[in-house]
Amino acid sequence: RNFGHESAFDFFSILSNKMSALVRKHIMRHGRYEMICEDPQCSLKTYQQSVGGCVCLERGCKGTMVSLYTAQELDTQIKYLKSLVDIVHCHKQYEKKARESKNVSTEIIKLPELKKELSAGDQEIAGALHERLENTLRKSAYNMIDSSLFSRLFKAATQ
């Protein structure tokens, strides 16, 4: 019960803190803006950026600098963490694996039955962690398109 902790709240606090620390670690990794040259012969790593754009800073190199940890990778990492505590997503993955399994005689457990097997505290913890990660994703706006983009595109097209 509670994975060795006195209460569900203690377990939630520890799990929440660890997940928050992991998310912060990845956000900081993205925020360092470390760049690497895409030319395999050069592979220069730097935090500096050229005034000439994405050209490599190594003398004689014709490669371009790319981000070592992109916004897309950060978004994917946070979505992965969110999927770990999403009961519905986990059930879909379970169903998919069960159907792909060669052991056809195994009966697939339905989602309502699975939820009955999980304690209310476990469901609350998973839900709270899921919501916390969802809020983090909403703040990032990685998947959002700024409405001013459309006005600029259509303005340019009509001229």
JSON list of N, CA and C in Angstrom, two decimals, residues 86-130:
[
{"chain": "A", "resi": 86, "resn": "ASP", "atom": "N", "xyz": [-1.19, 8.37, -17.50]},
{"chain": "A", "resi": 86, "resn": "ASP", "atom": "CA", "xyz": [-2.50, 8.46, -18.12]},
{"chain": "A", "resi": 86, "resn": "ASP", "atom": "C", "xyz": [-3.10, 7.05, -18.18]},
{"chain": "A", "resi": 87, "resn": "ILE", "atom": "N", "xyz": [-4.11, 6.81, -17.34]},
{"chain": "A", "resi": 87, "resn": "ILE", "atom": "CA", "xyz": [-4.69, 5.47, -17.22]},
{"chain": "A", "resi": 87, "resn": "ILE", "atom": "C", "xyz": [-5.32, 5.03, -18.54]},
{"chain": "A", "resi": 88, "resn": "VAL", "atom": "N", "xyz": [-6.01, 5.94, -19.22]},
{"chain": "A", "resi": 88, "resn": "VAL", "atom": "CA", "xyz": [-6.66, 5.59, -20.49]},
{"chain": "A", "resi": 88, "resn": "VAL", "atom": "C", "xyz": [-5.62, 5.22, -21.54]},
{"chain": "A", "resi": 89, "resn": "HIS", "atom": "N", "xyz": [-4.55, 6.00, -21.62]},
{"chain": "A", "resi": 89, "resn": "HIS", "atom": "CA", "xyz": [-3.48, 5.71, -22.59]},
{"chain": "A", "resi": 89, "resn": "HIS", "atom": "C", "xyz": [-2.83, 4.36, -22.27]},
{"chain": "A", "resi": 90, "resn": "CYS", "atom": "N", "xyz": [-2.55, 4.12, -20.99]},
{"chain": "A", "resi": 90, "resn": "CYS", "atom": "CA", "xyz": [-1.93, 2.85, -20.60]},
{"chain": "A", "resi": 90, "resn": "CYS", "atom": "C", "xyz": [-2.84, 1.67, -20.96]},
{"chain": "A", "resi": 91, "resn": "HIS", "atom": "N", "xyz": [-4.15, 1.85, -20.78]},
{"chain": "A", "resi": 91, "resn": "HIS", "atom": "CA", "xyz": [-5.08, 0.77, -21.13]},
{"chain": "A", "resi": 91, "resn": "HIS", "atom": "C", "xyz": [-5.08, 0.52, -22.64]},
{"chain": "A", "resi": 92, "resn": "LYS", "atom": "N", "xyz": [-5.04, 1.59, -23.43]},
{"chain": "A", "resi": 92, "resn": "LYS", "atom": "CA", "xyz": [-4.99, 1.43, -24.89]},
{"chain": "A", "resi": 92, "resn": "LYS", "atom": "C", "xyz": [-3.73, 0.67, -25.31]},
{"chain": "A", "resi": 93, "resn": "GLN", "atom": "N", "xyz": [-2.60, 0.99, -24.67]},
{"chain": "A", "resi": 93, "resn": "GLN", "atom": "CA", "xyz": [-1.36, 0.28, -24.97]},
{"chain": "A", "resi": 93, "resn": "GLN", "atom": "C", "xyz": [-1.46, -1.19, -24.57]},
{"chain": "A", "resi": 94, "resn": "TYR", "atom": "N", "xyz": [-2.08, -1.44, -23.42]},
{"chain": "A", "resi": 94, "resn": "TYR", "atom": "CA", "xyz": [-2.29, -2.82, -22.96]},
{"chain": "A", "resi": 94, "resn": "TYR", "atom": "C", "xyz": [-3.14, -3.59, -23.97]},
{"chain": "A", "resi": 95, "resn": "GLU", "atom": "N", "xyz": [-4.26, -2.97, -24.42]},
{"chain": "A", "resi": 95, "resn": "GLU", "atom": "CA", "xyz": [-5.13, -3.63, -25.40]},
{"chain": "A", "resi": 95, "resn": "GLU", "atom": "C", "xyz": [-4.37, -3.93, -26.69]},
{"chain": "A", "resi": 96, "resn": "LYS", "atom": "N", "xyz": [-3.59, -2.97, -27.14]},
{"chain": "A", "resi": 96, "resn": "LYS", "atom": "CA", "xyz": [-2.82, -3.14, -28.38]},
{"chain": "A", "resi": 96, "resn": "LYS", "atom": "C", "xyz": [-1.85, -4.32, -28.25]},
{"chain": "A", "resi": 97, "resn": "LYS", "atom": "N", "xyz": [-1.12, -4.38, -27.15]},
{"chain": "A", "resi": 97, "resn": "LYS", "atom": "CA", "xyz": [-0.16, -5.47, -26.94]},
{"chain": "A", "resi": 97, "resn": "LYS", "atom": "C", "xyz": [-0.88, -6.81, -26.78]},
{"chain": "A", "resi": 98, "resn": "ALA", "atom": "N", "xyz": [-2.03, -6.81, -26.11]},
{"chain": "A", "resi": 98, "resn": "ALA", "atom": "CA", "xyz": [-2.78, -8.05, -25.92]},
{"chain": "A", "resi": 98, "resn": "ALA", "atom": "C", "xyz": [-3.29, -8.59, -27.25]},
{"chain": "A", "resi": 99, "resn": "ARG", "atom": "N", "xyz": [-3.73, -7.70, -28.14]},
{"chain": "A", "resi": 99, "resn": "ARG", "atom": "CA", "xyz": [-4.21, -8.14, -29.45]},
{"chain": "A", "resi": 99, "resn": "ARG", "atom": "C", "xyz": [-3.07, -8.65, -30.33]},
{"chain": "A", "resi": 100, "resn": "GLU", "atom": "N", "xyz": [-1.89, -8.04, -30.18]},
{"chain": "A", "resi": 100, "resn": "GLU", "atom": "CA", "xyz": [-0.73, -8.46, -30.97]},
{"chain": "A", "resi": 100, "resn": "GLU", "atom": "C", "xyz": [-0.13, -9.75, -30.43]},
{"chain": "A", "resi": 101, "resn": "SER", "atom": "N", "xyz": [-0.44, -10.07, -29.20]},
{"chain": "A", "resi": 101, "resn": "SER", "atom": "CA", "xyz": [0.11, -11.25, -28.54]},
{"chain": "A", "resi": 101, "resn": "SER", "atom": "C", "xyz": [-0.35, -12.52, -29.24]},
{"chain": "A", "resi": 102, "resn": "LYS", "atom": "N", "xyz": [0.51, -13.51, -29.27]},
{"chain": "A", "resi": 102, "resn": "LYS", "atom": "CA", "xyz": [0.17, -14.78, -29.90]},
{"chain": "A", "resi": 102, "resn": "LYS", "atom": "C", "xyz": [-0.77, -15.60, -29.01]},
{"chain": "A", "resi": 103, "resn": "ASN", "atom": "N", "xyz": [-0.81, -15.28, -27.72]},
{"chain": "A", "resi": 103, "resn": "ASN", "atom": "CA", "xyz": [-1.68, -15.99, -26.79]},
{"chain": "A", "resi": 103, "resn": "ASN", "atom": "C", "xyz": [-3.09, -15.41, -26.89]},
{"chain": "A", "resi": 104, "resn": "VAL", "atom": "N", "xyz": [-3.90, -15.92, -27.80]},
{"chain": "A", "resi": 104, "resn": "VAL", "atom": "CA", "xyz": [-5.23, -15.40, -28.09]},
{"chain": "A", "resi": 104, "resn": "VAL", "atom": "C", "xyz": [-6.22, -15.73, -26.98]},
{"chain": "A", "resi": 105, "resn": "SER", "atom": "N", "xyz": [-5.94, -16.76, -26.19]},
{"chain": "A", "resi": 105, "resn": "SER", "atom": "CA", "xyz": [-6.88, -17.20, -25.15]},
{"chain": "A", "resi": 105, "resn": "SER", "atom": "C", "xyz": [-6.96, -16.19, -24.00]},
{"chain": "A", "resi": 106, "resn": "THR", "atom": "N", "xyz": [-6.03, -15.26, -23.90]},
{"chain": "A", "resi": 106, "resn": "THR", "atom": "CA", "xyz": [-6.05, -14.27, -22.83]},
{"chain": "A", "resi": 106, "resn": "THR", "atom": "C", "xyz": [-7.18, -13.28, -23.06]},
{"chain": "A", "resi": 107, "resn": "GLU", "atom": "N", "xyz": [-8.03, -13.11, -22.05]},
{"chain": "A", "resi": 107, "resn": "GLU", "atom": "CA", "xyz": [-9.14, -12.18, -22.14]},
{"chain": "A", "resi": 107, "resn": "GLU", "atom": "C", "xyz": [-8.64, -10.77, -21.84]},
{"chain": "A", "resi": 108, "resn": "ILE", "atom": "N", "xyz": [-9.05, -9.82, -22.67]},
{"chain": "A", "resi": 108, "resn": "ILE", "atom": "CA", "xyz": [-8.62, -8.43, -22.48]},
{"chain": "A", "resi": 108, "resn": "ILE", "atom": "C", "xyz": [-9.53, -7.77, -21.45]},
{"chain": "A", "resi": 109, "resn": "ILE", "atom": "N", "xyz": [-8.90, -7.17, -20.46]},
{"chain": "A", "resi": 109, "resn": "ILE", "atom": "CA", "xyz": [-9.64, -6.49, -19.39]},
{"chain": "A", "resi": 109, "resn": "ILE", "atom": "C", "xyz": [-10.13, -5.14, -19.93]},
{"chain": "A", "resi": 110, "resn": "LYS", "atom": "N", "xyz": [-11.39, -4.85, -19.72]},
{"chain": "A", "resi": 110, "resn": "LYS", "atom": "CA", "xyz": [-11.97, -3.58, -20.16]},
{"chain": "A", "resi": 110, "resn": "LYS", "atom": "C", "xyz": [-11.57, -2.46, -19.20]},
{"chain": "A", "resi": 111, "resn": "LEU", "atom": "N", "xyz": [-11.60, -1.24, -19.70]},
{"chain": "A", "resi": 111, "resn": "LEU", "atom": "CA", "xyz": [-11.18, -0.07, -18.91]},
{"chain": "A", "resi": 111, "resn": "LEU", "atom": "C", "xyz": [-11.98, 0.10, -17.62]},
{"chain": "A", "resi": 112, "resn": "PRO", "atom": "N", "xyz": [-13.32, -0.01, -17.64]},
{"chain": "A", "resi": 112, "resn": "PRO", "atom": "CA", "xyz": [-14.05, 0.13, -16.37]},
{"chain": "A", "resi": 112, "resn": "PRO", "atom": "C", "xyz": [-13.65, -0.92, -15.33]},
{"chain": "A", "resi": 113, "resn": "GLU", "atom": "N", "xyz": [-13.38, -2.14, -15.79]},
{"chain": "A", "resi": 113, "resn": "GLU", "atom": "CA", "xyz": [-12.94, -3.20, -14.88]},
{"chain": "A", "resi": 113, "resn": "GLU", "atom": "C", "xyz": [-11.56, -2.87, -14.31]},
{"chain": "A", "resi": 114, "resn": "LEU", "atom": "N", "xyz": [-10.69, -2.33, -15.15]},
{"chain": "A", "resi": 114, "resn": "LEU", "atom": "CA", "xyz": [-9.35, -1.96, -14.69]},
{"chain": "A", "resi": 114, "resn": "LEU", "atom": "C", "xyz": [-9.43, -0.86, -13.64]},
{"chain": "A", "resi": 115, "resn": "LYS", "atom": "N", "xyz": [-10.30, 0.11, -13.88]},
{"chain": "A", "resi": 115, "resn": "LYS", "atom": "CA", "xyz": [-10.44, 1.21, -12.93]},
{"chain": "A", "resi": 115, "resn": "LYS", "atom": "C", "xyz": [-10.99, 0.73, -11.59]},
{"chain": "A", "resi": 116, "resn": "LYS", "atom": "N", "xyz": [-11.82, -0.32, -11.62]},
{"chain": "A", "resi": 116, "resn": "LYS", "atom": "CA", "xyz": [-12.33, -0.89, -10.37]},
{"chain": "A", "resi": 116, "resn": "LYS", "atom": "C", "xyz": [-11.20, -1.52, -9.56]},
{"chain": "A", "resi": 117, "resn": "GLU", "atom": "N", "xyz": [-10.21, -2.07, -10.28]},
{"chain": "A", "resi": 117, "resn": "GLU", "atom": "CA", "xyz": [-9.08, -2.73, -9.61]},
{"chain": "A", "resi": 117, "resn": "GLU", "atom": "C", "xyz": [-8.10, -1.71, -9.00]},
{"chain": "A", "resi": 118, "resn": "LEU", "atom": "N", "xyz": [-8.07, -0.51, -9.57]},
{"chain": "A", "resi": 118, "resn": "LEU", "atom": "CA", "xyz": [-7.18, 0.52, -9.03]},
{"chain": "A", "resi": 118, "resn": "LEU", "atom": "C", "xyz": [-7.86, 1.22, -7.86]},
{"chain": "A", "resi": 119, "resn": "SER", "atom": "N", "xyz": [-7.10, 1.49, -6.83]},
{"chain": "A", "resi": 119, "resn": "SER", "atom": "CA", "xyz": [-7.69, 2.20, -5.69]},
{"chain": "A", "resi": 119, "resn": "SER", "atom": "C", "xyz": [-8.00, 3.64, -6.08]},
{"chain": "A", "resi": 120, "resn": "ALA", "atom": "N", "xyz": [-8.92, 4.24, -5.36]},
{"chain": "A", "resi": 120, "resn": "ALA", "atom": "CA", "xyz": [-9.30, 5.64, -5.63]},
{"chain": "A", "resi": 120, "resn": "ALA", "atom": "C", "xyz": [-8.09, 6.55, -5.44]},
{"chain": "A", "resi": 121, "resn": "GLY", "atom": "N", "xyz": [-7.25, 6.25, -4.45]},
{"chain": "A", "resi": 121, "resn": "GLY", "atom": "CA", "xyz": [-6.05, 7.05, -4.20]},
{"chain": "A", "resi": 121, "resn": "GLY", "atom": "C", "xyz": [-5.07, 6.99, -5.36]},
{"chain": "A", "resi": 122, "resn": "ASP", "atom": "N", "xyz": [-4.88, 5.79, -5.91]},
{"chain": "A", "resi": 122, "resn": "ASP", "atom": "CA", "xyz": [-3.98, 5.63, -7.05]},
{"chain": "A", "resi": 122, "resn": "ASP", "atom": "C", "xyz": [-4.50, 6.38, -8.27]},
{"chain": "A", "resi": 123, "resn": "GLN", "atom": "N", "xyz": [-5.82, 6.32, -8.48]},
{"chain": "A", "resi": 123, "resn": "GLN", "atom": "CA", "xyz": [-6.41, 7.04, -9.60]},
{"chain": "A", "resi": 123, "resn": "GLN", "atom": "C", "xyz": [-6.27, 8.55, -9.43]},
{"chain": "A", "resi": 124, "resn": "GLU", "atom": "N", "xyz": [-6.43, 9.03, -8.19]},
{"chain": "A", "resi": 124, "resn": "GLU", "atom": "CA", "xyz": [-6.28, 10.46, -7.92]},
{"chain": "A", "resi": 124, "resn": "GLU", "atom": "C", "xyz": [-4.84, 10.91, -8.15]},
{"chain": "A", "resi": 125, "resn": "ILE", "atom": "N", "xyz": [-3.89, 10.10, -7.69]},
{"chain": "A", "resi": 125, "resn": "ILE", "atom": "CA", "xyz": [-2.47, 10.44, -7.87]},
{"chain": "A", "resi": 125, "resn": "ILE", "atom": "C", "xyz": [-2.14, 10.51, -9.36]},
{"chain": "A", "resi": 126, "resn": "ALA", "atom": "N", "xyz": [-2.56, 9.49, -10.11]},
{"chain": "A", "resi": 126, "resn": "ALA", "atom": "CA", "xyz": [-2.29, 9.48, -11.55]},
{"chain": "A", "resi": 126, "resn": "ALA", "atom": "C", "xyz": [-2.95, 10.67, -12.22]},
{"chain": "A", "resi": 127, "resn": "GLY", "atom": "N", "xyz": [-4.18, 10.96, -11.84]},
{"chain": "A", "resi": 127, "resn": "GLY", "atom": "CA", "xyz": [-4.90, 12.10, -12.42]},
{"chain": "A", "resi": 127, "resn": "GLY", "atom": "C", "xyz": [-4.24, 13.43, -12.12]},
{"chain": "A", "resi": 128, "resn": "ALA", "atom": "N", "xyz": [-3.78, 13.60, -10.88]},
{"chain": "A", "resi": 128, "resn": "ALA", "atom": "CA", "xyz": [-3.13, 14.85, -10.50]},
{"chain": "A", "resi": 128, "resn": "ALA", "atom": "C", "xyz": [-1.80, 15.03, -11.23]},
{"chain": "A", "resi": 129, "resn": "LEU", "atom": "N", "xyz": [-1.03, 13.96, -11.35]},
{"chain": "A", "resi": 129, "resn": "LEU", "atom": "CA", "xyz": [0.24, 14.04, -12.07]},
{"chain": "A", "resi": 129, "resn": "LEU", "atom": "C", "xyz": [0.00, 14.30, -13.55]},
{"chain": "A", "resi": 130, "resn": "HIS", "atom": "N", "xyz": [-1.01, 13.65, -14.11]},
{"chain": "A", "resi": 130, "resn": "HIS", "atom": "CA", "xyz": [-1.37, 13.86, -15.51]},
{"chain": "A", "resi": 130, "resn": "HIS", "atom": "C", "xyz": [-1.75, 15.32, -15.75]}
]
